Amino acid sequence: QAKNKGKSAYERFAPEMKEVSHERLQIESRMRRALELNEFELYYQPIVETSSGKICGAEALLRWNNPTMGMVMPDKFIPLAEETGLIIPIGEWVLNQACRSAVRWEQASGLKHGISVNVSPRQFRDPGFVDAVMHALQSSGLPAHRLELEITERLILDNSIETSEILSRLDREGVRLSVDDFGTGYSALSYLKSYPFDTLKIDKSFVQDVNAKQEDASLVRAIINMAHSLGLKVIAEGVEDEAQTDFLNEEHCDYSQGYYYSRPMPELDYEDWLRTSQRAQV
Ligand code: C2E
Ligand code: MG
Ligand code: MG
Ligand code: MG
């Protein structure tokens, strides 16, 4: 009987399940080697002051260049990296690389701007996480206040003592903390007053329709006002056109990020972009 059950269960899922898990396994084994083979690359997208258009930082966005799969976007591999724990070494690589880049840009252009790095829940909860952050700062020489860690609401809402302790430790070290994709979680707003966040990033799904939908305009306005009254800065994500920047400017949204200013770029293109836009601003 047991034999039968095992066999039929296997057969019931075949062949689709077998395909899927085979593909997953293949991606997983490729991902395991991607670090040593140097297949990861960071793209950088500028973050500007909404009122002046002045550059004040960049967000590091991970790309995976695989010879067989081409360029793989983070939504395709970060979830699997999370599940397998590979996000821990990959995330360390991202931290080190991003901090070093920020220092290089300063040397090249004199700009002391910030660098934002995305942190996934599994990585954040790893016991070595704070050490990894401190190591990236020390070995690059980047001052802590110029590193901003982006954390999603999903992670914060677990409400655990550990989460709160890690956030406080990072805050004491001077690292800046932001809530990414704000508004897409469960909107349990109370965490905003108990945790040491510096910045809210309004999710692009709200920003997209600020001029088309009254509700989205009201939400964005409310988020900005709430954030400001709590002493937080606001970044609007996914800004794609001038009408959106006009709205955001009128509503005193501190910073903006999106295709309207620039797409994410490879490091060297970003450096060129910095030089050109700096010239434009002088
Ligand atoms: P995110 O942190 O919310 O990053 C913003 C995403 O919006 C990026 O997608 C960016 O390319 C895209 N974007 C920027 N401006 C615009 C715009 O004007 N319009 C539209 N439609 N999209 C815009 P990307 O690079 O594909 O990254 C997706 C997500 O993957 C990120 O969302 C982040 O959660 C995650 N991710 C990226 N890099 C890392 C990393 O190094 N570590 C971890 N743990 N997660 C990462
Ligand atoms: Mg982000
Ligand atoms: Mg702080
Ligand atoms: Mg986001």
Tab-separated table of C-alpha atoms and ligand atoms in Angstrom:
chain	number	residue	atom	x	y	z
A	1	GLN	CA	0.000	0.000	0.000
A	2	ALA	CA	2.709	2.398	1.004
A	3	LYS	CA	4.584	1.546	-2.145
A	4	ASN	CA	1.504	2.259	-4.230
A	5	LYS	CA	0.886	5.584	-2.534
A	6	GLY	CA	4.421	6.738	-3.057
A	7	LYS	CA	4.398	5.774	-6.664
A	8	SER	CA	1.068	7.325	-7.515
A	9	ALA	CA	1.930	10.547	-5.744
A	10	TYR	CA	5.044	10.794	-7.818
A	11	GLU	CA	3.171	10.010	-10.983
A	12	ARG	CA	0.373	12.413	-10.254
A	13	PHE	CA	2.786	15.353	-10.222
A	14	ALA	CA	4.730	14.239	-13.241
A	15	PRO	CA	5.630	15.525	-15.670
A	16	GLU	CA	4.925	19.219	-14.929
A	17	MET	CA	6.266	19.176	-11.373
A	18	LYS	CA	9.346	17.345	-12.522
A	19	GLU	CA	9.931	20.025	-15.144
A	20	VAL	CA	9.521	22.840	-12.667
A	21	SER	CA	11.756	21.327	-10.030
A	22	HIS	CA	14.321	20.411	-12.631
A	23	GLU	CA	14.404	24.007	-13.821
A	24	ARG	CA	14.624	25.255	-10.263
A	25	LEU	CA	17.453	22.891	-9.487
A	26	GLN	CA	19.269	24.030	-12.566
A	27	ILE	CA	18.881	27.705	-11.677
A	28	GLU	CA	19.915	26.926	-8.124
A	29	SER	CA	23.101	25.153	-9.146
A	30	ARG	CA	23.937	27.949	-11.588
A	31	MET	CA	23.289	30.488	-8.868
A	32	ARG	CA	25.617	28.654	-6.499
A	33	ARG	CA	28.480	29.179	-8.914
A	34	ALA	CA	27.506	32.665	-10.020
A	35	LEU	CA	29.480	34.401	-7.269
A	36	GLU	CA	32.781	32.684	-8.055
A	37	LEU	CA	32.198	33.152	-11.765
A	38	ASN	CA	31.597	36.846	-11.211
A	39	GLU	CA	28.209	36.817	-12.915
A	40	PHE	CA	26.514	39.286	-10.597
A	41	GLU	CA	26.500	42.960	-11.386
A	42	LEU	CA	25.063	45.980	-9.635
A	43	TYR	CA	23.094	48.565	-11.568
A	44	TYR	CA	22.613	51.980	-10.034
A	45	GLN	CA	19.612	54.247	-10.235
A	46	PRO	CA	19.908	57.863	-9.078
A	47	ILE	CA	17.752	59.292	-6.301
A	48	VAL	CA	17.241	63.038	-6.650
A	49	GLU	CA	15.896	65.856	-4.521
A	50	THR	CA	12.407	66.486	-5.931
A	51	SER	CA	12.471	70.269	-5.671
A	52	SER	CA	15.869	70.838	-7.305
A	53	GLY	CA	16.589	67.662	-9.240
A	54	LYS	CA	19.920	67.497	-7.379
A	55	ILE	CA	21.416	64.001	-7.063
A	56	CYS	CA	21.606	62.805	-3.496
A	57	GLY	CA	22.100	59.102	-3.827
A	58	ALA	CA	21.650	55.931	-5.783
A	59	GLU	CA	19.969	52.613	-5.231
A	60	ALA	CA	21.967	49.472	-6.007
A	61	LEU	CA	19.915	46.962	-8.010
A	62	LEU	CA	21.213	43.468	-8.560
A	63	ARG	CA	21.493	41.814	-11.975
A	64	TRP	CA	22.663	38.326	-12.842
A	65	ASN	CA	24.431	37.883	-16.165
A	66	ASN	CA	24.367	34.195	-16.949
A	67	PRO	CA	25.866	32.888	-20.207
A	68	THR	CA	22.912	30.574	-20.864
A	69	MET	CA	20.046	32.568	-19.370
A	70	GLY	CA	21.156	36.063	-20.341
A	71	MET	CA	20.453	38.895	-17.928
A	72	VAL	CA	18.261	37.655	-15.106
A	73	MET	CA	16.231	40.246	-13.178
A	74	PRO	CA	16.052	40.117	-9.372
A	75	ASP	CA	12.373	39.188	-9.214
A	76	LYS	CA	13.334	35.976	-11.028
A	77	PHE	CA	16.117	34.830	-8.717
A	78	ILE	CA	15.956	36.669	-5.354
A	79	PRO	CA	13.051	34.514	-4.096
A	80	LEU	CA	15.016	31.351	-4.856
A	81	ALA	CA	18.155	32.852	-3.331
A	82	GLU	CA	16.085	33.531	-0.216
A	83	GLU	CA	14.727	30.005	-0.032
A	84	THR	CA	18.122	28.396	-0.440
A	85	GLY	CA	19.971	30.811	1.834
A	86	LEU	CA	22.229	31.846	-1.047
A	87	ILE	CA	20.984	35.380	-0.486
A	88	ILE	CA	23.361	35.570	2.484
A	89	PRO	CA	26.660	35.380	0.547
A	90	ILE	CA	25.086	37.215	-2.406
A	91	GLY	CA	23.823	39.964	-0.115
A	92	GLU	CA	27.282	40.330	1.429
A	93	TRP	CA	28.742	40.734	-2.029
A	94	VAL	CA	26.135	43.410	-2.788
A	95	LEU	CA	26.930	45.327	0.404
A	96	ASN	CA	30.675	45.305	-0.211
A	97	GLN	CA	30.360	46.216	-3.846
A	98	ALA	CA	27.857	49.021	-3.253
A	99	CYS	CA	29.903	50.644	-0.483
A	100	ARG	CA	33.073	50.495	-2.564
A	101	SER	CA	31.279	52.107	-5.506
A	102	ALA	CA	30.028	54.979	-3.384
A	103	VAL	CA	33.591	55.679	-2.241
A	104	ARG	CA	34.885	55.509	-5.828
A	105	TRP	CA	32.285	58.019	-7.030
A	106	GLU	CA	33.321	60.367	-4.281
A	107	GLN	CA	36.941	60.084	-5.372
A	108	ALA	CA	35.971	60.599	-9.019
A	109	SER	CA	33.476	63.419	-8.630
A	110	GLY	CA	33.690	64.768	-5.094
A	111	LEU	CA	30.033	63.908	-4.562
A	112	LYS	CA	29.412	62.571	-1.084
A	113	HIS	CA	26.140	60.968	-1.912
A	114	GLY	CA	24.355	58.043	-0.360
A	115	ILE	CA	23.987	54.460	-1.449
A	116	SER	CA	20.830	52.440	-0.841
A	117	VAL	CA	21.013	48.666	-0.594
A	118	ASN	CA	18.071	46.252	-0.543
A	119	VAL	CA	18.066	43.717	2.250
A	120	SER	CA	15.930	40.595	2.146
A	121	PRO	CA	14.315	39.105	5.261
A	122	ARG	CA	16.457	35.971	5.341
A	123	GLN	CA	19.604	38.045	5.058
A	124	PHE	CA	18.446	40.469	7.745
A	125	ARG	CA	17.740	37.640	10.190
A	126	ASP	CA	21.077	35.943	9.643
A	127	PRO	CA	23.129	36.201	12.860
A	128	GLY	CA	26.093	37.580	10.901
A	129	PHE	CA	24.144	40.377	9.226
A	130	VAL	CA	25.189	43.363	11.338
A	131	ASP	CA	28.833	42.235	11.171
A	132	ALA	CA	28.567	41.964	7.403
A	133	VAL	CA	27.273	45.545	7.234
A	134	MET	CA	30.031	46.819	9.509
A	135	HIS	CA	32.636	44.951	7.505
A	136	ALA	CA	31.423	46.491	4.240
A	137	LEU	CA	31.656	49.964	5.797
A	138	GLN	CA	35.081	49.443	7.330
A	139	SER	CA	36.727	47.822	4.353
A	140	SER	CA	35.418	50.455	1.938
A	141	GLY	CA	35.866	53.415	4.258
A	142	LEU	CA	32.302	54.604	3.623
A	143	PRO	CA	30.874	56.541	6.592
A	144	ALA	CA	27.853	54.728	8.053
A	145	HIS	CA	25.437	57.631	7.501
A	146	ARG	CA	25.900	57.326	3.746
A	147	LEU	CA	24.610	53.764	3.661
A	148	GLU	CA	20.852	53.293	3.648
A	149	LEU	CA	19.391	49.819	4.062
A	150	GLU	CA	16.014	49.240	2.419
A	151	ILE	CA	13.785	46.879	4.293
A	152	THR	CA	10.291	45.797	3.322
A	153	GLU	CA	7.223	45.988	5.542
A	154	ARG	CA	6.858	42.236	5.314
A	155	LEU	CA	10.011	41.871	7.383
A	156	ILE	CA	9.181	44.536	9.929
A	157	LEU	CA	5.743	43.178	10.636
A	158	ASP	CA	7.009	39.985	12.216
A	159	ASN	CA	7.253	42.137	15.313
A	160	SER	CA	10.020	40.093	16.839
A	161	ILE	CA	12.452	41.261	19.478
A	162	GLU	CA	15.318	40.263	17.189
A	163	THR	CA	14.095	42.527	14.388
A	164	SER	CA	13.821	45.417	16.749
A	165	GLU	CA	17.272	44.758	18.220
A	166	ILE	CA	18.962	44.533	14.845
A	167	LEU	CA	17.331	47.775	13.705
A	168	SER	CA	18.464	49.531	16.890
A	169	ARG	CA	22.023	48.264	16.541
A	170	LEU	CA	22.211	49.486	12.953
A	171	ASP	CA	20.706	52.801	13.981
A	172	ARG	CA	23.252	53.204	16.778
A	173	GLU	CA	26.028	52.553	14.273
A	174	GLY	CA	24.649	55.454	12.241
A	175	VAL	CA	23.374	53.434	9.280
A	176	ARG	CA	20.198	54.845	7.728
A	177	LEU	CA	17.091	52.717	7.451
A	178	SER	CA	14.227	52.922	5.030
A	179	VAL	CA	10.929	51.144	4.506
A	180	ASP	CA	10.756	49.919	0.905
A	181	ASP	CA	7.537	49.471	-1.100
A	182	PHE	CA	5.626	51.383	1.553
A	183	GLY	CA	1.886	50.909	1.319
A	184	THR	CA	1.924	47.431	-0.177
A	185	GLY	CA	2.174	45.610	3.164
A	186	TYR	CA	-0.412	45.338	5.870
A	187	SER	CA	-0.276	48.999	6.878
A	188	ALA	CA	0.197	48.279	10.565
A	189	LEU	CA	1.498	51.777	10.976
A	190	SER	CA	2.431	51.502	14.619
A	191	TYR	CA	5.874	50.124	13.791
A	192	LEU	CA	6.798	53.513	12.359
A	193	LYS	CA	6.871	55.079	15.782
A	194	SER	CA	8.701	52.265	17.535
A	195	TYR	CA	11.478	51.584	15.017
A	196	PRO	CA	14.319	53.948	14.065
A	197	PHE	CA	13.485	54.466	10.380
A	198	ASP	CA	14.723	57.508	8.500
A	199	THR	CA	12.882	57.186	5.205
A	200	LEU	CA	9.715	55.861	3.596
A	201	LYS	CA	9.784	54.802	-0.022
A	202	ILE	CA	6.306	55.113	-1.505
A	203	ASP	CA	5.651	52.149	-3.755
A	204	LYS	CA	5.518	52.867	-7.462
A	205	SER	CA	2.014	51.453	-7.755
A	206	PHE	CA	0.737	54.576	-5.942
A	207	VAL	CA	2.977	57.006	-7.767
A	208	GLN	CA	2.011	55.772	-11.224
A	209	ASP	CA	-1.564	57.056	-11.068
A	210	VAL	CA	-1.298	60.219	-8.953
A	211	ASN	CA	-2.618	62.296	-11.817
A	212	ALA	CA	-5.213	59.847	-13.045
A	213	LYS	CA	-6.788	58.593	-9.848
A	214	GLN	CA	-8.023	60.820	-7.078
A	215	GLU	CA	-7.611	58.014	-4.527
A	216	ASP	CA	-3.951	57.503	-5.344
A	217	ALA	CA	-3.315	61.228	-5.132
A	218	SER	CA	-4.972	61.294	-1.705
A	219	LEU	CA	-2.982	58.302	-0.504
A	220	VAL	CA	0.340	59.718	-1.623
A	221	ARG	CA	-0.480	63.090	-0.057
A	222	ALA	CA	-1.472	61.374	3.201
A	223	ILE	CA	1.655	59.222	3.292
A	224	ILE	CA	3.893	62.250	2.756
A	225	ASN	CA	2.164	64.233	5.501
A	226	MET	CA	2.204	61.336	7.927
A	227	ALA	CA	5.876	60.609	7.269
A	228	HIS	CA	6.827	64.244	7.757
A	229	SER	CA	4.931	64.556	11.003
A	230	LEU	CA	6.831	61.501	12.249
A	231	GLY	CA	10.115	63.101	11.208
A	232	LEU	CA	10.715	60.785	8.264
A	233	LYS	CA	11.871	61.681	4.760
A	234	VAL	CA	9.948	60.412	1.754
A	235	ILE	CA	11.168	58.972	-1.541
A	236	ALA	CA	8.705	58.421	-4.379
A	237	GLU	CA	9.560	55.345	-6.459
A	238	GLY	CA	8.727	54.759	-10.102
A	239	VAL	CA	8.477	58.405	-11.173
A	240	GLU	CA	8.065	58.287	-14.934
A	241	ASP	CA	6.847	61.677	-16.137
A	242	GLU	CA	6.845	65.385	-15.511
A	243	ALA	CA	3.248	65.539	-14.313
A	244	GLN	CA	4.155	63.152	-11.503
A	245	THR	CA	7.163	65.242	-10.446
A	246	ASP	CA	4.965	68.351	-10.457
A	247	PHE	CA	2.496	66.658	-8.163
A	248	LEU	CA	5.239	65.318	-5.886
A	249	ASN	CA	6.909	68.687	-5.736
A	250	GLU	CA	3.665	70.407	-4.781
A	251	GLU	CA	3.124	67.838	-2.054
A	252	HIS	CA	6.682	68.360	-0.743
A	253	CYS	CA	7.872	64.847	-1.402
A	254	ASP	CA	11.574	65.038	-0.469
A	255	TYR	CA	13.147	62.708	-3.030
A	256	SER	CA	12.260	60.994	-6.282
A	257	GLN	CA	13.519	58.012	-8.193
A	258	GLY	CA	12.374	56.626	-11.520
A	259	TYR	CA	12.765	56.365	-15.275
A	260	TYR	CA	11.912	60.064	-15.629
A	261	TYR	CA	15.344	60.828	-14.150
A	262	SER	CA	17.159	57.715	-15.260
A	263	ARG	CA	16.893	53.961	-15.630
A	264	PRO	CA	19.201	51.834	-13.501
A	265	MET	CA	22.645	51.779	-15.148
A	266	PRO	CA	25.829	49.728	-14.983
A	267	GLU	CA	28.456	51.268	-12.741
A	268	LEU	CA	30.526	52.950	-15.458
A	269	ASP	CA	27.474	54.444	-17.169
A	270	TYR	CA	26.357	55.723	-13.808
A	271	GLU	CA	29.729	57.424	-13.336
A	272	ASP	CA	29.385	59.114	-16.738
A	273	TRP	CA	25.840	60.125	-15.895
A	274	LEU	CA	27.054	61.637	-12.614
A	275	ARG	CA	29.683	63.691	-14.404
A	276	THR	CA	27.243	64.974	-17.036
A	277	SER	CA	24.463	65.840	-14.635
A	278	GLN	CA	26.939	67.460	-12.264
A	279	ARG	CA	28.094	69.702	-15.080
A	280	ALA	CA	24.485	70.501	-15.855
A	281	GLN	CA	23.907	71.550	-12.270
A	282	VAL	CA	26.892	73.842	-11.827
B	1	C2E	P1	12.769	47.776	-5.302
B	1	C2E	O1	13.797	47.815	-4.249
B	1	C2E	O2	11.439	48.342	-4.969
B	1	C2E	O3	13.430	48.505	-6.547
B	1	C2E	C1	12.745	49.314	-7.441
B	1	C2E	C2	12.423	48.599	-8.721
B	1	C2E	O4	11.671	49.465	-9.553
B	1	C2E	C3	13.638	48.196	-9.536
B	1	C2E	O5	13.346	46.977	-10.205
B	1	C2E	C4	13.746	49.352	-10.533
B	1	C2E	O6	14.444	49.004	-11.706
B	1	C2E	C5	12.294	49.605	-10.814
B	1	C2E	N1	12.049	50.978	-11.273
B	1	C2E	C6	12.784	52.072	-11.037
B	1	C2E	N2	12.230	53.174	-11.593
B	1	C2E	C7	11.094	52.768	-12.212
B	1	C2E	C8	10.071	53.450	-12.970
B	1	C2E	O7	10.101	54.655	-13.191
B	1	C2E	N3	9.044	52.681	-13.417
B	1	C2E	C9	8.970	51.345	-13.191
B	1	C2E	N4	7.918	50.682	-13.661
B	1	C2E	N5	9.916	50.671	-12.479
B	1	C2E	C10	10.965	51.377	-11.991
B	1	C2E	P2	14.393	45.785	-10.260
B	1	C2E	O8	15.778	46.335	-10.462
B	1	C2E	O9	13.874	44.791	-11.233
B	1	C2E	O10	14.348	45.172	-8.811
B	1	C2E	C11	13.187	44.535	-8.341
B	1	C2E	C12	13.263	44.241	-6.866
B	1	C2E	O11	14.268	43.253	-6.598
B	1	C2E	C13	13.661	45.431	-6.014
B	1	C2E	O12	12.536	46.256	-5.812
B	1	C2E	C14	14.155	44.747	-4.767
B	1	C2E	O13	13.094	44.398	-3.920
B	1	C2E	C15	14.777	43.485	-5.314
B	1	C2E	N6	16.249	43.641	-5.354
B	1	C2E	C16	17.007	44.269	-6.260
B	1	C2E	N7	18.321	44.217	-5.936
B	1	C2E	C17	18.377	43.535	-4.768
B	1	C2E	C18	19.470	43.143	-3.891
B	1	C2E	O14	20.658	43.456	-4.094
B	1	C2E	N8	19.118	42.423	-2.773
B	1	C2E	C19	17.826	42.095	-2.482
B	1	C2E	N9	17.589	41.391	-1.368
B	1	C2E	N10	16.803	42.456	-3.271
B	1	C2E	C20	17.062	43.165	-4.406
B	2	MG	MG	14.528	49.076	-3.008
B	3	MG	MG	18.765	56.478	12.223
B	4	MG	MG	10.438	49.491	-3.889
